[in-house]
Short mmCIF file of C-alpha atoms in Angstrom, two decimals:
data_model
loop_
_atom_site.label_atom_id
_atom_site.label_comp_id
_atom_site.label_asym_id
_atom_site.label_seq_id
_atom_site.Cartn_x
_atom_site.Cartn_y
_atom_site.Cartn_z
CA UNK M 1 -56.14 23.94 2.27
CA UNK M 2 -52.56 22.83 1.79
CA UNK M 3 -52.37 20.15 -0.85
CA UNK M 4 -49.64 18.11 -2.54
CA UNK M 5 -50.46 15.92 -5.49
CA UNK M 6 -47.89 13.57 -7.01
CA UNK M 7 -47.98 12.15 -10.50
CA UNK M 8 -45.73 10.37 -13.00
CA UNK M 9 -45.36 6.96 -11.37
CA UNK M 10 -45.67 3.73 -13.28
CA UNK M 11 -43.92 0.58 -14.47
CA UNK M 12 -40.41 0.97 -15.87
CA UNK M 13 -37.72 -1.52 -16.82
CA UNK M 14 -34.42 -1.72 -14.90
CA UNK M 15 -32.01 0.87 -16.25
CA UNK M 16 -34.90 3.09 -17.37
CA UNK M 17 -35.92 6.59 -16.42
CA UNK M 18 -38.97 8.26 -14.95
CA UNK M 19 -39.87 11.81 -13.92
CA UNK M 20 -42.13 12.40 -10.96
CA UNK M 21 -44.03 15.63 -10.42
CA UNK M 22 -45.67 17.18 -7.37
CA UNK M 23 -48.20 19.98 -7.67
CA UNK M 24 -48.46 22.17 -4.61
CA UNK M 25 -51.36 24.45 -3.60
CA UNK M 26 -52.70 26.27 -0.58
CA UNK M 27 -49.38 27.73 0.58
CA UNK M 28 -46.51 29.91 -0.67
CA UNK M 29 -44.50 27.16 -2.40
CA UNK M 30 -41.43 29.35 -2.98
CA UNK M 31 -41.02 29.88 0.78
CA UNK M 32 -40.37 26.28 1.71
CA UNK M 33 -37.78 23.60 1.29
CA UNK M 34 -39.37 20.47 -0.26
CA UNK M 35 -38.56 16.76 -0.02
CA UNK M 36 -39.22 13.41 -1.63
CA UNK M 37 -39.66 10.41 0.68
CA UNK M 38 -40.20 6.84 -0.51
CA UNK M 39 -41.61 3.61 0.94
CA UNK M 40 -40.91 0.23 -0.57
CA UNK M 41 -43.80 -2.25 -0.44
CA UNK M 42 -44.28 -3.45 3.15
CA UNK M 43 -41.23 -1.50 4.32
CA UNK M 44 -40.43 1.68 6.22
CA UNK M 45 -39.98 5.25 5.16
CA UNK M 46 -36.78 6.50 3.49
CA UNK M 47 -35.94 10.14 2.83
CA UNK M 48 -34.70 10.51 -0.75
CA UNK M 49 -33.84 14.16 -1.41
CA UNK M 50 -34.64 17.75 -0.57
CA UNK M 51 -34.22 21.15 -2.18
CA UNK M 52 -33.96 24.69 -0.91
CA UNK M 53 -36.50 27.38 -1.72
CA UNK M 54 -34.51 28.79 -4.66
CA UNK M 55 -33.02 25.47 -5.75
CA UNK M 56 -29.49 26.49 -4.77
CA UNK M 57 -29.02 23.61 -2.30
CA UNK M 58 -29.94 19.98 -2.84
CA UNK M 59 -29.22 16.91 -0.72
CA UNK M 60 -29.66 13.23 -1.49
CA UNK M 61 -29.58 9.89 0.30
CA UNK M 62 -26.41 8.01 -0.67
CA UNK M 63 -28.28 5.26 -2.54
CA UNK M 64 -29.63 7.67 -5.19
CA UNK M 65 -26.72 10.09 -5.58
CA UNK M 66 -25.69 10.38 -9.23
CA UNK M 67 -28.93 8.76 -10.44
CA UNK M 68 -31.73 11.00 -9.14
CA UNK M 69 -32.11 14.77 -9.52
CA UNK M 70 -34.51 16.90 -7.51
CA UNK M 71 -35.67 20.21 -9.00
CA UNK M 72 -38.48 22.73 -8.68
CA UNK M 73 -40.33 25.40 -10.65
CA UNK M 74 -41.62 28.06 -8.29
CA UNK M 75 -43.57 29.75 -11.05
CA UNK M 76 -45.54 26.52 -11.51
CA UNK M 77 -45.65 25.58 -7.81
CA UNK M 78 -44.15 22.25 -8.74
CA UNK M 79 -41.52 19.85 -7.46
CA UNK M 80 -39.87 17.20 -9.61
CA UNK M 81 -37.75 14.07 -9.23
CA UNK M 82 -35.87 12.85 -12.28
CA UNK M 83 -34.94 9.22 -11.75
CA UNK M 84 -32.38 7.58 -14.06
CA UNK M 85 -30.69 4.18 -14.09
CA UNK M 86 -33.56 2.76 -12.11
CA UNK M 87 -33.08 -0.47 -10.15
CA UNK M 88 -35.52 -2.99 -8.69
CA UNK M 89 -34.73 -1.63 -5.22
CA UNK M 90 -36.11 1.77 -6.25
CA UNK M 91 -39.61 0.24 -6.37
CA UNK M 92 -41.68 2.21 -3.89
CA UNK M 93 -44.41 4.70 -3.28
CA UNK M 94 -42.83 8.14 -3.68
CA UNK M 95 -44.23 10.91 -1.48
CA UNK M 96 -43.77 14.63 -1.89
CA UNK M 97 -43.62 16.53 1.39
CA UNK M 98 -43.21 20.08 2.58
CA UNK M 99 -39.94 20.29 4.48
CA UNK M 100 -39.98 22.42 7.63
CA UNK M 101 -36.53 23.49 8.75
CA UNK M 102 -35.68 23.47 12.46
CA UNK M 103 -33.08 26.20 11.90
CA UNK M 104 -32.29 28.93 9.40
CA UNK M 105 -29.57 26.74 7.90
CA UNK M 106 -32.09 23.88 7.59
CA UNK M 107 -29.74 21.43 9.29
CA UNK M 108 -32.59 19.28 10.45
CA UNK M 109 -36.29 19.51 10.01
CA UNK M 110 -39.59 17.67 9.51
CA UNK M 111 -42.20 16.89 6.87
CA UNK M 112 -45.70 18.28 6.93
CA UNK M 113 -47.92 17.72 5.07
CA UNK M 114 -47.39 14.78 2.72
CA UNK M 115 -49.01 13.99 -0.61
CA UNK M 116 -50.81 10.73 -1.21
CA UNK M 117 -47.90 9.27 -3.11
CA UNK M 118 -47.27 7.78 -6.55
CA UNK M 119 -46.14 4.18 -7.11
CA UNK M 120 -42.97 3.46 -9.07
CA UNK M 121 -42.39 -0.15 -10.05
CA UNK M 122 -39.06 -1.15 -11.57
CA UNK M 123 -39.38 -4.57 -13.18
CA UNK M 124 -38.76 -6.36 -16.43
CA UNK A 1 -24.73 5.82 7.63
CA UNK A 2 -26.69 7.18 10.57
CA UNK A 3 -29.49 5.03 12.01
CA UNK A 4 -32.44 5.45 14.34
CA UNK A 5 -33.57 2.35 16.23
CA UNK A 6 -37.18 1.61 17.16
CA UNK A 7 -38.80 -1.54 18.52
CA UNK A 8 -40.64 -3.40 15.74
CA UNK A 9 -43.87 -3.72 17.70
CA UNK A 10 -45.68 -2.50 20.82
CA UNK A 11 -49.00 -3.87 22.09
CA UNK A 12 -51.37 -2.27 24.62
CA UNK A 13 -54.96 -2.63 25.70
CA UNK A 14 -57.43 0.21 25.15
CA UNK A 15 -57.11 2.91 27.81
CA UNK A 16 -53.54 1.99 28.67
CA UNK A 17 -50.42 4.00 27.92
CA UNK A 18 -48.22 3.12 24.98
CA UNK A 19 -44.56 4.17 24.86
CA UNK A 20 -42.50 3.92 21.70
CA UNK A 21 -38.79 4.62 21.90
CA UNK A 22 -36.31 5.77 19.28
CA UNK A 23 -32.55 5.74 19.82
CA UNK A 24 -29.80 7.50 17.89
CA UNK A 25 -26.38 8.95 18.61
CA UNK A 26 -27.20 12.39 17.20
CA UNK A 27 -30.47 12.85 19.09
CA UNK A 28 -28.85 15.04 21.77
CA UNK A 29 -28.01 17.50 18.97
CA UNK A 30 -30.95 17.05 16.60
CA UNK A 31 -34.66 17.31 17.19
CA UNK A 32 -36.89 14.25 16.74
CA UNK A 33 -40.20 14.07 14.98
CA UNK A 34 -42.92 11.39 14.99
CA UNK A 35 -45.37 10.29 12.29
CA UNK A 36 -48.42 8.06 12.35
CA UNK A 37 -49.20 5.98 9.28
CA UNK A 38 -52.35 3.93 8.82
CA UNK A 39 -52.65 1.27 6.09
CA UNK A 40 -52.93 2.74 2.63
CA UNK A 41 -52.49 6.31 3.88
CA UNK A 42 -49.72 8.86 3.84
CA UNK A 43 -47.88 9.53 7.11
CA UNK A 44 -49.19 12.28 9.41
CA UNK A 45 -47.01 14.35 11.74
CA UNK A 46 -48.00 13.85 15.39
CA UNK A 47 -44.97 15.35 17.24
CA UNK A 48 -42.35 17.86 16.12
CA UNK A 49 -39.23 19.26 17.83
CA UNK A 50 -39.17 16.40 20.35
CA UNK A 51 -42.36 17.36 22.24
CA UNK A 52 -44.46 19.88 20.29
CA UNK A 53 -47.88 18.76 19.12
CA UNK A 54 -49.32 20.08 15.85
CA UNK A 55 -52.78 21.56 15.82
CA UNK A 56 -55.42 18.89 15.41
CA UNK A 57 -53.43 16.15 17.10
CA UNK A 58 -55.10 14.83 20.28
CA UNK A 59 -53.58 15.74 23.63
CA UNK A 60 -53.03 12.05 24.40
CA UNK A 61 -50.02 12.16 22.08
CA UNK A 62 -46.85 13.53 23.72
CA UNK A 63 -43.11 13.37 23.16
CA UNK A 64 -40.03 13.53 25.33
CA UNK A 65 -36.29 13.37 25.02
CA UNK A 66 -33.50 12.13 27.22
CA UNK A 67 -29.93 11.82 25.93
CA UNK A 68 -29.79 9.52 22.90
CA UNK A 69 -33.40 8.31 23.28
CA UNK A 70 -36.68 9.99 22.43
CA UNK A 71 -40.09 8.62 23.37
CA UNK A 72 -43.55 8.95 21.90
CA UNK A 73 -46.23 8.41 24.57
CA UNK A 74 -49.88 7.78 23.80
CA UNK A 75 -52.01 8.05 26.91
CA UNK A 76 -55.39 6.44 27.05
CA UNK A 77 -54.82 4.52 23.82
CA UNK A 78 -57.86 4.18 21.56
CA UNK A 79 -58.55 1.62 18.87
CA UNK A 80 -58.07 4.31 16.22
CA UNK A 81 -54.46 4.75 17.34
CA UNK A 82 -53.51 1.37 15.90
CA UNK A 83 -50.98 2.25 13.20
CA UNK A 84 -47.30 2.28 12.32
CA UNK A 85 -45.28 5.00 14.04
CA UNK A 86 -41.99 6.36 12.67
CA UNK A 87 -39.43 8.58 14.36
CA UNK A 88 -37.39 10.92 12.18
CA UNK A 89 -34.41 13.14 12.76
CA UNK A 90 -31.20 14.20 10.99
CA UNK A 91 -27.62 13.10 11.08
CA UNK A 92 -25.09 15.18 13.02
CA UNK A 93 -24.45 17.43 9.97
CA UNK A 94 -28.18 18.05 9.62
CA UNK A 95 -28.10 17.59 5.85
CA UNK A 96 -29.50 14.04 5.78
CA UNK A 97 -32.96 13.28 7.10
CA UNK A 98 -33.26 9.83 8.65
CA UNK A 99 -36.22 7.66 9.67
CA UNK A 100 -36.36 4.94 12.23
CA UNK A 101 -37.49 1.49 11.05
CA UNK A 102 -41.03 1.99 12.36
CA UNK A 103 -43.07 0.50 15.22
CA UNK A 104 -46.37 -1.27 14.71
CA UNK A 105 -48.75 -0.34 17.53
CA UNK A 106 -51.36 -2.98 18.14
CA UNK A 107 -54.38 -2.17 20.30
CA UNK A 108 -55.48 -5.47 21.86
#
């Protein structure tokens, strides 16, 4: 069974840092792009970042560029999101998702499956 | 930044057909995908590549595309289909994934 389990969420003060982890199992992790998607309380979904199989390509939504870093460790079947300079508007449930590319260049694609998410709260 | 536009809400009676639209300038060039999200749960993919249905998704879920608008159709709506539905695609470069604002489907 394909499974994604996030961890590392919690309460952090504005300006602080947090590192999220996602443990993958049930599929060949190193063969897939991976993404982080977030959802603020009562709001819609927002794609945050994705990373290529070997980590050589990474893309971010404009609002987190320069503050968040996506990375992966294929030997550990794990995906990470390092979040620095956190703001109140970063408060959300963060989901890890397997990223299916619609083309070999991965210019477009979809998310399946998703983990259950981890809550990040940025507040003083 | 690129945006996908969905109606905030759609209401139908059980057994009727629900149609949820999603509009975006890049949709003629980029596939669209649809997710169902129930309260307290992670999203679930229900349509990929405009009209393909993943295994395990009921046949009453279908997708279509016409120009800058894609449509999720749920035929014979059941009470269990009440949920938020999100369309998703990519910008014209393909490097940014984008979600629509979501549509709350209410089964009357």
